[in-house]
Amino acid sequence: MKNDLAEKIAANPKYQMLVRTRSRFGWTLTAVMMLVYYGYIAIIAFDKELFAARLGAGVTTVGIPVGLGVIFFTILITGFYVRRANSEFDRLTREIVQESAK
């Protein structure tokens, strides 16, 4: 019984679209996050003076807010993925299961 349901789901065009869309979206966000993170690390490695510059007369350097920006960006794109997964991907999953259970 379970094998039949799995085969019906795998053969459903909506399932194939869901897998393709979700994979492309996940890999795109992964690439963007890696670009941001490794860009930050590359600047630290190759231009230390840029992030070592002080902001004003205090002890805070440019690297601190930029690093916090990387962390904030990570939280932001995670929320973006969760929002899309909870709306579009979950809706498609319910439709696929309902259609395949018939």
XYZ file of C-alpha atoms in Angstrom:
102
model
C 0.000 0.000 0.000
C 2.743 2.454 0.958
C 4.774 1.618 -2.142
C 1.767 2.344 -4.356
C 1.273 5.731 -2.716
C 4.968 6.559 -3.063
C 4.877 5.614 -6.736
C 1.767 7.737 -7.324
C 3.405 10.700 -5.602
C 6.667 10.309 -7.550
C 4.746 10.149 -10.834
C 2.698 13.271 -10.067
C 3.824 16.252 -12.211
C 3.169 18.591 -9.272
C 5.603 16.566 -7.170
C 8.268 16.788 -9.823
C 7.690 20.554 -10.063
C 7.854 20.845 -6.258
C 11.152 18.971 -6.075
C 12.640 21.021 -8.915
C 11.425 24.359 -7.513
C 12.413 23.636 -3.923
C 15.861 22.378 -4.935
C 16.544 25.374 -7.181
C 15.363 27.776 -4.467
C 17.463 26.074 -1.788
C 20.601 26.003 -3.932
C 20.111 29.639 -4.935
C 19.868 30.749 -1.309
C 22.862 28.564 -0.458
C 24.932 30.191 -3.207
C 23.926 33.688 -2.086
C 24.753 32.897 1.543
C 28.109 31.405 0.611
C 28.908 34.462 -1.503
C 28.124 36.786 1.413
C 29.970 34.700 4.001
C 33.037 33.882 1.933
C 33.129 37.454 0.654
C 33.319 38.616 4.261
C 36.060 36.105 5.030
C 37.951 37.023 1.837
C 37.946 40.697 2.776
C 39.275 39.796 6.216
C 41.988 37.668 4.616
C 43.066 40.038 1.849
C 42.264 43.545 3.116
C 42.500 43.546 6.904
C 42.798 47.317 7.021
C 39.323 47.803 5.533
C 37.541 46.116 8.439
C 40.111 47.356 10.980
C 39.213 51.005 10.343
C 37.616 52.588 13.397
C 34.150 54.055 13.361
C 34.423 57.470 14.960
C 36.575 57.995 18.028
C 35.492 54.768 19.765
C 36.887 51.271 19.666
C 34.349 49.808 17.260
C 35.758 48.900 13.870
C 33.994 48.577 10.512
C 34.246 44.779 10.789
C 31.852 44.603 13.740
C 28.747 46.032 12.012
C 29.593 44.210 8.787
C 29.892 40.916 10.716
C 26.582 41.622 12.415
C 25.161 42.334 8.966
C 26.261 38.870 7.801
C 24.518 37.322 10.807
C 21.390 39.404 10.187
C 21.435 38.445 6.504
C 21.582 34.764 7.490
C 18.525 35.172 9.707
C 16.740 37.097 6.969
C 17.220 34.502 4.224
C 16.331 31.697 6.650
C 13.061 33.485 7.359
C 12.541 33.970 3.633
C 12.990 30.236 3.025
C 10.705 29.266 5.930
C 7.999 31.651 4.757
C 8.029 30.220 1.234
C 8.247 26.632 2.517
C 5.326 27.132 4.904
C 3.122 28.671 2.246
C 3.893 27.518 -1.282
C 5.759 24.255 -0.643
C 3.417 23.011 2.105
C 0.356 23.826 -0.022
C 1.786 21.905 -2.958
C 2.665 18.974 -0.687
C -0.912 18.794 0.641
C -2.312 18.897 -2.895
C 0.042 16.147 -4.029
C -0.845 13.866 -1.107
C -4.580 14.467 -1.578
C -4.395 13.768 -5.313
C -2.289 10.660 -4.822
C -4.499 9.239 -2.060
C -7.504 9.064 -4.403
